[in-house]
Coordinates of C-alpha atoms in Angstrom, one line a residue:
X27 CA -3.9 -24.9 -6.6
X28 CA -1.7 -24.7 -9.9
X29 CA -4.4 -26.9 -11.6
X30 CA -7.5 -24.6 -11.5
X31 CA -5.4 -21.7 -12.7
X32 CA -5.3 -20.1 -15.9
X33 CA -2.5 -21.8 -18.3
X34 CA -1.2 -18.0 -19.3
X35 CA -0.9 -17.1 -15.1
X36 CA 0.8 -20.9 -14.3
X37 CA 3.3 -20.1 -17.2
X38 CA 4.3 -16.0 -15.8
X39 CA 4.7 -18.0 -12.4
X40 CA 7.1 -20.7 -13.4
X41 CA 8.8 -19.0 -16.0
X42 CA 12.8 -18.9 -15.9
X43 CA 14.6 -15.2 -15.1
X44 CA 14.2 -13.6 -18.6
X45 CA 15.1 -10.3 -20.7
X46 CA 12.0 -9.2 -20.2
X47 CA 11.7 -9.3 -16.2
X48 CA 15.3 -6.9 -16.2
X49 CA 13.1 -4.3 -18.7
X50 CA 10.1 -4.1 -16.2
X51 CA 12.5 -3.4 -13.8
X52 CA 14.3 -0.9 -15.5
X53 CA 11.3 0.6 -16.9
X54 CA 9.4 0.8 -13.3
X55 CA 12.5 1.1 -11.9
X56 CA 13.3 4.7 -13.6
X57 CA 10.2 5.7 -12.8
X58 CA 11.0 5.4 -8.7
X59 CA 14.6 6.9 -9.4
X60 CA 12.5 9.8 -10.4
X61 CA 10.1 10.2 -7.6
X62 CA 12.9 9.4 -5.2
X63 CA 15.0 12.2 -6.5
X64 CA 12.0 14.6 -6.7
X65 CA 10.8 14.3 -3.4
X66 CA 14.5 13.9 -1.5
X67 CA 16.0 16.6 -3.4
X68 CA 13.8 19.9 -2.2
X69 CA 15.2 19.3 1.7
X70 CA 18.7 19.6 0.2
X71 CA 17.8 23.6 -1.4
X72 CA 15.5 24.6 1.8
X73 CA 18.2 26.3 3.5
X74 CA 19.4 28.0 0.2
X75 CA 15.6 29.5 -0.3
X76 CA 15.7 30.9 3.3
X77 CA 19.0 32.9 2.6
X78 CA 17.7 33.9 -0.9
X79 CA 13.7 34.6 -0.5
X80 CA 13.8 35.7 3.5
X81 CA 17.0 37.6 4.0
X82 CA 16.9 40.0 6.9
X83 CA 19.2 43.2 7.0
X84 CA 21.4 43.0 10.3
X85 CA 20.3 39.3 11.7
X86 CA 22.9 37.6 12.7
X87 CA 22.2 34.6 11.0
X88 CA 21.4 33.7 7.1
X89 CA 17.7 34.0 6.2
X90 CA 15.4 30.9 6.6
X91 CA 12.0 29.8 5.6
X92 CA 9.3 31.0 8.0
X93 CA 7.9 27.4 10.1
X94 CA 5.0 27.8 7.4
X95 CA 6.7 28.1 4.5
X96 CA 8.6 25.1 5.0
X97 CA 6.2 22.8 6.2
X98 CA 4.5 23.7 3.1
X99 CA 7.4 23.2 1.0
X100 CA 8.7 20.0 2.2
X101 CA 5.2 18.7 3.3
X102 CA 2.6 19.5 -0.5
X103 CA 4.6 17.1 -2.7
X104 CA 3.2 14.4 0.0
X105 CA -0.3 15.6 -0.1
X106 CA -0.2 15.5 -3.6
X107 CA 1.5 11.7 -3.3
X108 CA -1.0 11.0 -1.0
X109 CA -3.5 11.8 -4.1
X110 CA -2.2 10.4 -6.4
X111 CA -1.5 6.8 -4.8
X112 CA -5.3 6.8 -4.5
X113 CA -6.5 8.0 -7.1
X114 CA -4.5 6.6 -9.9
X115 CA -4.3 3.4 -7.5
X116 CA -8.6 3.0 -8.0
X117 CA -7.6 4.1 -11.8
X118 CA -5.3 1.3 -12.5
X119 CA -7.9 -1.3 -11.4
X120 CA -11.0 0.8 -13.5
X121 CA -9.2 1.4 -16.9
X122 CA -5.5 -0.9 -16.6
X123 CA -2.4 -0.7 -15.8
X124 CA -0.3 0.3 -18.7
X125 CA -3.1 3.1 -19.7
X126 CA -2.4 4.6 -16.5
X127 CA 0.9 4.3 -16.8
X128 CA 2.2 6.8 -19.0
X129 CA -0.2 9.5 -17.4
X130 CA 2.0 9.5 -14.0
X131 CA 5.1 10.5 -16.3
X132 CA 3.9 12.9 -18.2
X133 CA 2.7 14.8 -15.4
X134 CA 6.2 14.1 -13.0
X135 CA 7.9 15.5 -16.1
X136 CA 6.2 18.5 -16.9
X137 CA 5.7 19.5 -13.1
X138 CA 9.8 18.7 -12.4
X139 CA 10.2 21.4 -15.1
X140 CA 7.9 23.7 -13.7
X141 CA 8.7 23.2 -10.2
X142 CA 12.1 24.9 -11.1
X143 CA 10.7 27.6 -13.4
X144 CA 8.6 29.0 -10.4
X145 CA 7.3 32.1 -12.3
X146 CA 8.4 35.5 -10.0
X147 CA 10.6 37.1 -8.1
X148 CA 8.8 38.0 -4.9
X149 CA 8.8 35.3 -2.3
X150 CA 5.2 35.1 -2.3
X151 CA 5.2 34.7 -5.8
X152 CA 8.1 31.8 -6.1
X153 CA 6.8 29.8 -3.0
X154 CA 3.7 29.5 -4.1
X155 CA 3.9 28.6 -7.5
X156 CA 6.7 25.9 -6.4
X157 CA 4.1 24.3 -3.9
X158 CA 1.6 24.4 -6.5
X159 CA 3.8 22.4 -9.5
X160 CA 5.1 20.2 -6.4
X161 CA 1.7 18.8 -5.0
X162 CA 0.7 18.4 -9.0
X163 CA 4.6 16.5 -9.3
X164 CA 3.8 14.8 -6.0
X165 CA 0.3 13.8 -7.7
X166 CA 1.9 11.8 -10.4
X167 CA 4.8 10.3 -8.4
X168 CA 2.0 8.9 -6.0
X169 CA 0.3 7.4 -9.2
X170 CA 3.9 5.4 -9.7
X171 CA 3.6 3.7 -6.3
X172 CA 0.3 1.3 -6.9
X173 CA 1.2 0.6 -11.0
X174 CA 4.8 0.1 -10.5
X175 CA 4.3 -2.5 -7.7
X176 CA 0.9 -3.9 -9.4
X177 CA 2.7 -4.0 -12.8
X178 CA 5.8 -6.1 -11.6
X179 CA 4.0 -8.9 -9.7
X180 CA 2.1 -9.4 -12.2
X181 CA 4.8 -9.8 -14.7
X182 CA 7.0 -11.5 -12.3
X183 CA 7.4 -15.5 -11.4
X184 CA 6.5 -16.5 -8.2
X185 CA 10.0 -17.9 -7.3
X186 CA 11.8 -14.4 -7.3
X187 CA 8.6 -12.5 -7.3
X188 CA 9.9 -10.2 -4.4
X189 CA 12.9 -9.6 -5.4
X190 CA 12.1 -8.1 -8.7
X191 CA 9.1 -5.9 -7.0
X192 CA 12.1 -4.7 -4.2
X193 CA 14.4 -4.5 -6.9
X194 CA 11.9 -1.5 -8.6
X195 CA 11.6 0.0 -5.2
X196 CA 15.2 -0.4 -4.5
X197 CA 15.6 2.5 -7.4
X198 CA 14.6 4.9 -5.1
X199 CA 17.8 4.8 -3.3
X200 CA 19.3 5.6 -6.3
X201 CA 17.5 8.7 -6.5
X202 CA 18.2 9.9 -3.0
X203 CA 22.1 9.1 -3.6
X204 CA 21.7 10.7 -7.0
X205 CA 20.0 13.9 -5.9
X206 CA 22.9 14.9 -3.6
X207 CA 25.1 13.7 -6.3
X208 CA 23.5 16.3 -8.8
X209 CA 23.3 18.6 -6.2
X210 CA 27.1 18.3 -5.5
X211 CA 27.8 18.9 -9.0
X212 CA 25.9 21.6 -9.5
X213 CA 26.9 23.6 -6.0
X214 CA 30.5 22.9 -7.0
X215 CA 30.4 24.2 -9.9
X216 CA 28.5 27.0 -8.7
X217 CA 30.7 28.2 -5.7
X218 CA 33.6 27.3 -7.9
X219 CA 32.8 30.1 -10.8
X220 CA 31.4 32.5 -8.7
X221 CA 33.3 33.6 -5.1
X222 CA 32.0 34.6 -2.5
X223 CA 32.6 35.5 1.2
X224 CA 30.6 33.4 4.5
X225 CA 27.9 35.2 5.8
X226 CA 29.5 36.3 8.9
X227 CA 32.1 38.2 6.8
X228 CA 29.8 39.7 3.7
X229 CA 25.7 39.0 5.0
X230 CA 24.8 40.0 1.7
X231 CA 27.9 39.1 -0.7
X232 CA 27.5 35.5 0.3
X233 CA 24.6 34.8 -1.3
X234 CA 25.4 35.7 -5.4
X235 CA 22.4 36.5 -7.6
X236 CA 23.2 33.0 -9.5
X237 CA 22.8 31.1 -6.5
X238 CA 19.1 31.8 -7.5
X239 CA 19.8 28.8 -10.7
X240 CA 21.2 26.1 -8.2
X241 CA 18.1 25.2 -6.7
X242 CA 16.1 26.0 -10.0
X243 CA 18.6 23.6 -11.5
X244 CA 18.5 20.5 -8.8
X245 CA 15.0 20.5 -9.1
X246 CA 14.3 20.3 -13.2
X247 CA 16.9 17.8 -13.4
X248 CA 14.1 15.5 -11.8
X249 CA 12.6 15.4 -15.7
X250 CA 14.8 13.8 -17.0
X251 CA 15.2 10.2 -16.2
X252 CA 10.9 10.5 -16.2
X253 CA 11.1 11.3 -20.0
X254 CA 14.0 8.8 -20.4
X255 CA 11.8 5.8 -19.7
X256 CA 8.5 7.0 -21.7
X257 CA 8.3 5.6 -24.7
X258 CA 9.1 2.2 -23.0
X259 CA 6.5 2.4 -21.0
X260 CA 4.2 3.2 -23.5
X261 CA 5.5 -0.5 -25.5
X262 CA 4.9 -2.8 -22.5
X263 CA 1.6 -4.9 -23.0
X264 CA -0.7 -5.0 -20.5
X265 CA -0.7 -7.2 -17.7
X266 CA -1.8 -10.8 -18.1
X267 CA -3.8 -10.8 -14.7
X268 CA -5.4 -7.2 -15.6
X269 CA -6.6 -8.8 -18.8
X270 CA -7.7 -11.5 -18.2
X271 CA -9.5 -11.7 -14.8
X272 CA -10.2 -8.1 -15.1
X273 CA -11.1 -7.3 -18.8
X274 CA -12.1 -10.9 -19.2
X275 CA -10.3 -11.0 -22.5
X276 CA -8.6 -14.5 -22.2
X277 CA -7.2 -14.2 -26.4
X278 CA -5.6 -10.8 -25.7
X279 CA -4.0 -12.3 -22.2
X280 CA -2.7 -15.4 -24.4
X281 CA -1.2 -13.3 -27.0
X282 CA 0.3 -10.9 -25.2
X283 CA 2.0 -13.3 -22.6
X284 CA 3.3 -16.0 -26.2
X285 CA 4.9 -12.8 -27.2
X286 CA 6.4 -11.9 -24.0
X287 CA 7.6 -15.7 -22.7
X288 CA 7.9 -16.5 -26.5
X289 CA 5.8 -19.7 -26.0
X290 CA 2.4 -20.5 -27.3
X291 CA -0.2 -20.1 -25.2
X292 CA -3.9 -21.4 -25.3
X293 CA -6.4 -18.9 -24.7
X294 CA -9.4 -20.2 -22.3
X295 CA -11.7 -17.7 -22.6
X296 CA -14.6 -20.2 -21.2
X297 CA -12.4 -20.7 -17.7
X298 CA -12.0 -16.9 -17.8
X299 CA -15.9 -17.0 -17.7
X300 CA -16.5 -19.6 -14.7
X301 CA -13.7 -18.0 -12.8
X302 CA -15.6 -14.1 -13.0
X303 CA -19.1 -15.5 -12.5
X304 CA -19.4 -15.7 -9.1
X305 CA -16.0 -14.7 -7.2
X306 CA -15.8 -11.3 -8.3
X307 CA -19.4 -10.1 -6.8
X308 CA -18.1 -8.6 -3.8
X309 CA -16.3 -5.1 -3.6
X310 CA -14.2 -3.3 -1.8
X311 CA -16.7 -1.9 0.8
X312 CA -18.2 -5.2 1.3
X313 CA -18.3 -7.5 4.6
X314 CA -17.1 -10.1 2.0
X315 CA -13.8 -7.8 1.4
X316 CA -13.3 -7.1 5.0
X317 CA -13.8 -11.0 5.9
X318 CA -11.0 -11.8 3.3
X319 CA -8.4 -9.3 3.6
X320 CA -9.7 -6.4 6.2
X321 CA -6.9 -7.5 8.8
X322 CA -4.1 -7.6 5.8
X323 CA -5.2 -4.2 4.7
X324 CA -5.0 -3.0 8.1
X325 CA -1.8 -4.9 8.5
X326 CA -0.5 -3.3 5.3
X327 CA -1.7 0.5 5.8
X328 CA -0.6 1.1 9.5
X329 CA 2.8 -0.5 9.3
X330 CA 3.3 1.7 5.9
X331 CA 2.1 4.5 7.7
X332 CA 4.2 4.3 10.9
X333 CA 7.2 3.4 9.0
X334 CA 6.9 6.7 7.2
X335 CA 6.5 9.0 10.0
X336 CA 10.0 7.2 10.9
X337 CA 12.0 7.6 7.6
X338 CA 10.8 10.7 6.1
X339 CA 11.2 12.8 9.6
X340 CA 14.7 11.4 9.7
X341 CA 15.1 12.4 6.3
X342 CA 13.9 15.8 6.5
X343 CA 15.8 16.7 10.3
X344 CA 18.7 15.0 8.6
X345 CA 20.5 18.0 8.0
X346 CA 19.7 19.3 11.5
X347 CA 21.2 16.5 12.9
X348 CA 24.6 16.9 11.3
X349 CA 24.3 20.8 12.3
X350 CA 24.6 19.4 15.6
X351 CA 27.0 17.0 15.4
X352 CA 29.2 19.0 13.8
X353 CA 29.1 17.4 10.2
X354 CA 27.6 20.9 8.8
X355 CA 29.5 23.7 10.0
X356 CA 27.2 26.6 11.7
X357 CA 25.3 28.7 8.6
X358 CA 27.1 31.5 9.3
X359 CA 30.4 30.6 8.5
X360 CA 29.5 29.2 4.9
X361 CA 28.0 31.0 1.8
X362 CA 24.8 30.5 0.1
X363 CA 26.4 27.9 -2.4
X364 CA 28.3 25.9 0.1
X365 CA 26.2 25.0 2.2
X366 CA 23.8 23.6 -0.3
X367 CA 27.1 21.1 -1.2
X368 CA 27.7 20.5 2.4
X369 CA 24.1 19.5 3.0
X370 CA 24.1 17.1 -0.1
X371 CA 27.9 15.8 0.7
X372 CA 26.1 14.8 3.9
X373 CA 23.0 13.1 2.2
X374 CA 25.2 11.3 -0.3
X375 CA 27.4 9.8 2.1
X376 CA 24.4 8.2 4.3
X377 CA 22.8 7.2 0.5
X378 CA 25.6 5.3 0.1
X379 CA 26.7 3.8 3.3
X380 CA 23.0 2.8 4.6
X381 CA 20.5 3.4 2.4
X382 CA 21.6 1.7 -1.2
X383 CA 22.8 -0.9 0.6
X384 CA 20.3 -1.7 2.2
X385 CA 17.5 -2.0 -0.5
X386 CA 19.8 -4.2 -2.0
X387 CA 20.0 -6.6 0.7
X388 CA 16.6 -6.9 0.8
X389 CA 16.8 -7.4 -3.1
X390 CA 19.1 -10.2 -2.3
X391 CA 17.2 -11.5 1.1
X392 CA 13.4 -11.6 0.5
X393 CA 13.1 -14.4 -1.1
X394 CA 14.8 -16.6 0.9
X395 CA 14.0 -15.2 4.3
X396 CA 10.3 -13.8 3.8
X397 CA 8.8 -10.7 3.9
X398 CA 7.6 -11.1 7.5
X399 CA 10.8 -12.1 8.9
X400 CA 12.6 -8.8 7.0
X401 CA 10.4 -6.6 8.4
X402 CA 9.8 -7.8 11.8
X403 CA 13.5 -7.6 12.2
X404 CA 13.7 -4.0 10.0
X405 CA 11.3 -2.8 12.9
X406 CA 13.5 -4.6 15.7
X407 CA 16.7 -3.0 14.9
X408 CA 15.5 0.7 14.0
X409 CA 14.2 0.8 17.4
X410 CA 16.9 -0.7 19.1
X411 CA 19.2 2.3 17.4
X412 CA 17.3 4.9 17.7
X413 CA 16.9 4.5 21.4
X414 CA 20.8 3.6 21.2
X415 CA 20.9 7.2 19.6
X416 CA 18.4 9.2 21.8
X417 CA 18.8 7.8 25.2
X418 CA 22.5 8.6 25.3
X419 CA 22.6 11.8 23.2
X420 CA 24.2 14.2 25.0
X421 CA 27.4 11.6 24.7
X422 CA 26.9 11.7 20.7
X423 CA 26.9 15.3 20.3
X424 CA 30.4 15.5 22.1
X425 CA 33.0 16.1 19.2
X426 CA 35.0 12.7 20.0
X427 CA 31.9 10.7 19.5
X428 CA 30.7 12.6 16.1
X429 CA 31.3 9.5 14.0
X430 CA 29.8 6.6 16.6
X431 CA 27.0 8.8 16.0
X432 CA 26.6 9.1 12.4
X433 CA 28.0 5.3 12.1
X434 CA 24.5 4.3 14.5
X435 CA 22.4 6.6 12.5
X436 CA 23.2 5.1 9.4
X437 CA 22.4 1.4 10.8
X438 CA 18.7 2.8 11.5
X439 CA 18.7 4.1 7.9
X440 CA 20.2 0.4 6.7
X441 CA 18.0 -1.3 8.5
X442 CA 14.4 0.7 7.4
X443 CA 15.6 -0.2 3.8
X444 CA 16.6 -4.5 4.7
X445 CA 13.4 -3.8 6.3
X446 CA 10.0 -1.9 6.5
X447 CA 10.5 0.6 4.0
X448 CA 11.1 -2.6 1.1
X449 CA 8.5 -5.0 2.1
X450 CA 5.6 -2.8 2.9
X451 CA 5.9 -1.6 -0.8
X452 CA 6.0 -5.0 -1.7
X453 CA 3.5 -7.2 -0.2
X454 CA 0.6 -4.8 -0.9
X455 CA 1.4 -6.1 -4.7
X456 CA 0.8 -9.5 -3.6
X457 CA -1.8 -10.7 -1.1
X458 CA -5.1 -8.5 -2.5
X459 CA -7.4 -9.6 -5.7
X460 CA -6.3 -8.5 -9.0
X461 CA -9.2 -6.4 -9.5
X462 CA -9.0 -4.9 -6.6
X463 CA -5.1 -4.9 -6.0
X464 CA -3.9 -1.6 -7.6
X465 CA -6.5 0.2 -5.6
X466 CA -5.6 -1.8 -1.9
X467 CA -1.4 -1.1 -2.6
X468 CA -2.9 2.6 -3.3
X469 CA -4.5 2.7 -0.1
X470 CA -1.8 0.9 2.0
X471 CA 0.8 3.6 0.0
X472 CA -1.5 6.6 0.7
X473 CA -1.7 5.4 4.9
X474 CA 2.3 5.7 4.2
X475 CA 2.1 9.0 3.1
X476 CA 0.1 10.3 5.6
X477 CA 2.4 9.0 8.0
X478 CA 5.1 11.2 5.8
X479 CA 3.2 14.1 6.4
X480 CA 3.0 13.6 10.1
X481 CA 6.8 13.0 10.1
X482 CA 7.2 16.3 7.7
X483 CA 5.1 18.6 9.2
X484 CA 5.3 17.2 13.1
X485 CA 9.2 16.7 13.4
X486 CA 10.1 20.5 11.6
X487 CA 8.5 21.7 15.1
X488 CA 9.6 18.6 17.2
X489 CA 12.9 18.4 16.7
X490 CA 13.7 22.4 17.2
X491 CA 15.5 23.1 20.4
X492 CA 13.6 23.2 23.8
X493 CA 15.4 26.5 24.2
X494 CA 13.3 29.7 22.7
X495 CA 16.5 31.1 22.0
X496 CA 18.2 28.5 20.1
X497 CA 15.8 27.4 17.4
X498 CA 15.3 28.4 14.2
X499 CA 13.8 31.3 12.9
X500 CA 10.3 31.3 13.6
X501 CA 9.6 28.6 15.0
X502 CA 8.7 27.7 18.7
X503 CA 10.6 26.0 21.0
X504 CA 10.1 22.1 20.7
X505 CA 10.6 18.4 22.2
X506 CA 14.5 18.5 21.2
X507 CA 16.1 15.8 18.8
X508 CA 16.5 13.5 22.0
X509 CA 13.2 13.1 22.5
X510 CA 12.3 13.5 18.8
X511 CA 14.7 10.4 18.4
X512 CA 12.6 8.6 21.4
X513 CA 9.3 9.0 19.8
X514 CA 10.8 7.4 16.4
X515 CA 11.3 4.3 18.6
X516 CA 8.3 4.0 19.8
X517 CA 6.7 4.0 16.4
X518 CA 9.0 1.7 15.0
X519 CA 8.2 -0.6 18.0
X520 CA 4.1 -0.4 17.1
X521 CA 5.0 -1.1 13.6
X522 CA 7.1 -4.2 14.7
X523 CA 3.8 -5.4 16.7
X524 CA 1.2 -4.3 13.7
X525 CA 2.9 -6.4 11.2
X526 CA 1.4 -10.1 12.8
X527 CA -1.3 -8.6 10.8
X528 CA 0.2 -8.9 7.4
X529 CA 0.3 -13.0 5.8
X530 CA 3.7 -14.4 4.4
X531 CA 3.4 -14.2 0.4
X532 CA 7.1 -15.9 -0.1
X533 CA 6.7 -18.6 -3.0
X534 CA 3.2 -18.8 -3.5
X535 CA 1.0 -17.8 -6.7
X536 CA -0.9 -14.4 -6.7
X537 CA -4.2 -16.1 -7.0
X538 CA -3.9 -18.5 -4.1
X539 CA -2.8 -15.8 -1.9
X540 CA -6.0 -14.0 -2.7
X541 CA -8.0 -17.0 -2.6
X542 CA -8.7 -16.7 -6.3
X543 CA -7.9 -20.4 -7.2
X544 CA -9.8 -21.4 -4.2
X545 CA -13.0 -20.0 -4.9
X546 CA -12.6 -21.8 -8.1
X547 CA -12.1 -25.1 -6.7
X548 CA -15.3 -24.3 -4.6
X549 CA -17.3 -23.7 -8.1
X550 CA -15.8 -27.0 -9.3
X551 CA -16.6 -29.1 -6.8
X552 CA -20.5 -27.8 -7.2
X553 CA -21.0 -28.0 -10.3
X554 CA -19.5 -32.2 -10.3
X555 CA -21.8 -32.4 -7.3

């Protein structure tokens, strides 16, 4: 189908590796560091609000966030991605990519700021105002998904095409592993200046008035990399795809692209016409849409959205696990500070172990195996370990078998990352029209954070003990992290089956995995007729 495309689109899918492919990544890459860090980083300084906002006189263990506090806490940022990936994911297709682009950051680096600022000193006040600047930070970071993946497969050649869009996503385990790296520093530092004794010996001693800046701290940091990356952002030129098949301006497409590739580029403005004239009548709501590409959106959304119930519950219970294994010590016998570096020593060491690696093997991978096979087998393997984990369990939890445990829990984490969590960011980029394809990766992101509500929300109740008397504070007695872990398998299993839905889109051009080149050909053929 290379014939009926546009010259500018056959020379972005042939080009050779260049400069300018390493800056998008770095560019749209930051830009995932960022919303990584922000939305990991507030399960790491949870505990530490409980013991600062909700301390109770006489309890015998440190203060926690009431069950709707933190479901609000760990859950708005989503409802804000959720948004965000749809609206600025219909923006992108209306107005353009870059455009749209430097909105996202602004508004991730202003609410990162605010989110630590949290105006107050009641715990009405404080919780509040941080869920308020979250779901706004959440709103932009969702606005990152759909234009970050959009913007790189259109830039990208079709040879290496998923490598570079999983290489942008593959940021994001950067920003786990550097939130509990930040958060390490900053708790260290922290406990080291000021001493203090465990709750058990001094309930209220152990948690200093400066522990009130840690968390304050963790979460502004988030601005930073965000502002970093701005004014590169704001220098990219627009897409080639977005121009020309969507704003129909074949000279601007040419010129921006000969600057880019550094080649000269003839404009076809008249092709440009023919190709718009009749192929892109129908719209998203359309039988015509649904025909095309209703079972790859489908395909697309509900494996995105079962993989996240998956990853972000095991994300957020993460540090509830290692409470039971032993890898946190019991709150009582820690201080404010230290357990906020315990909790992140914890993350960090599964960030870099499982998670890193794992984005990066499918960086390495998806090219050469396919998106399909990497995340039919992503789905294959999380189940297989977490029912390895859950069925089990009671021989895990036994103090000999603490680091089998964690060893088999961080294979499920490797495994969603050379898996799921990669490819369904990436193929959403790939197999939908251009005009429409910002909007359908929004869509197919936003299913995936609905599912990382259920997980956020559901699994804070599921995974509490089925004993009344052993839970957390506030909460009711729930399923038990056994049986938490069992339902994770059974939705990794689903999203195994769902992905038959979702077409291969390893080596082939953008437009003849939408059909664009096709419908061409179609035009062609009736008009020599």
């Amino acid at each position: 189908m290379a014939g009926n495309q546009l010259i500018v689109l056959n020379a972005l899918d042939v080009a050779k590796t260049q400069l300018y492919h390493f800056t998008a990544i770095v560019i749209a890459g930051m830009g995932f560091f960022t919303d990584a860090y922000d939305l990991f980083c507030i399960s790491l300084v949870t505990k530490l609000l409980g013991r600062i906002y909700y301390h109770v006189d006489g309890a015998p263990k440190p203060g926690s966030l009431p069950p709707n506090v933190s479901a609000a806490v760990n859950g708005v940022a989503f409802c804000g991605t959720l948004a965000g990936q749809l609206f600025f994911g219909w923006l992108g297709d209306k107005m353009g990519r870059k455009r749209v682009y430097g909105l996202t950051l602004i508004l991730m680096v202003v609410c990162s700021i605010a989110s630590g600022l949290s105006f107050g000193d009641s715990p009405k006040a404080v919780m509040a105002t941080l869920c308020f600047f979250r779901f706004w930070l959440g709103f932009g970071i969702g606005g990152d998904y759909p234009l970050s993946a959009t913007i790189m497969s259109e830039y990208a050649n079709k040879k290496t095409r998923g490598a570079f869009i999983a290489a942008v996503f593959a940021m994001q385990g950067f920003g786990i592993l550097g939130g509990g790296i930040v958060a390490l520093i900053v708790a260290s530092a922290f406990d080291h200046k000021y001493k203090s004794p465990t709750y058990e010996v001094d309930p209220i001693g152990s948690t200093v008035h400066q522990a009130d800046y840690v968390w304050r701290i963790i979460l502004m940091f988030g601005a930073l990399p965000a502002a970093v990356t701005y004014y590169w952002r704001m220098k990219m030129p627009e897409t080639a795809r977005y121009t020309a098949l969507v704003a129909k301006n074949a000279k601007q497409a040419a010129a921006d692209m000969s600057k880019v590739l550094q080649v000269d580029i003839e404009a076809e403005q008249e092709k440009v016409d023919r190709l718009i004239r009749n192929k892109n009548s129908y719209g998203l709501f359309s039988k015509e849409f649904a025909r095309r590409h209703g079972l790859p959106l489908l395909g697309t959304a509900s494996t995105w959205f079962l993989l996240d119930i998956a990853f972000y519950s095991q994300n957020l219970f993460q540090k509830d696990i290692f409470t039971a294994i032993g890898w946190i010590p019991p709150a009582k016998t820690m201080n404010a500070i230290h357990e906020v570096y315990k909790i992140a020593r914890a993350q960090t060491l599964i960030a870099l172990c499982s998670t890193v690696p794992g984005y990066w093997f499918t960086v390495a991978f998806i090219d050469i195996l396919g998106r399909f096979f990497i995340q039919v087998m992503g789905f294959a393997f999380m189940t297989i370990f977490m029912f390895a984990l859950a069925i089990p369990y009671h021989h895990w939890t036994q103090k000999e078998n603490h680091i089998s445990f964690v060893v088999l829990y961080s294979f499920a984490f490797f495994f969603a990352n050379f898996g799921p969590n990669a490819t369904t960011f990436v193929v959403p980029a790939e197999i939908f029209p251009a005009r429409l394809r910002s909007t359908c990766h929004g869509i197919s992101a936003a299913a995936g954070k609905a599912g990382a509500i259920v997980g956020a929300f559901g699994f804070l109740y599921a995974a509490q003990n089925k004993d009344p008397t052993k839970t957390d504070a506030g909460y009711p007695a729930g399923i038990g992290i056994k049986n938490s872990l069992i339902m994770l398998g059974v939705i990794n299993f689903a999203g195994m089956l769902l992905t038959f839905l979702v077409p291969e889109s390893k080596g082939k051009s953008l437009e003849d995995l939408t059909g664009e080149n096709e419908e061409e050909t179609a035009e062609t053929e009736l008009q020599n007729a």
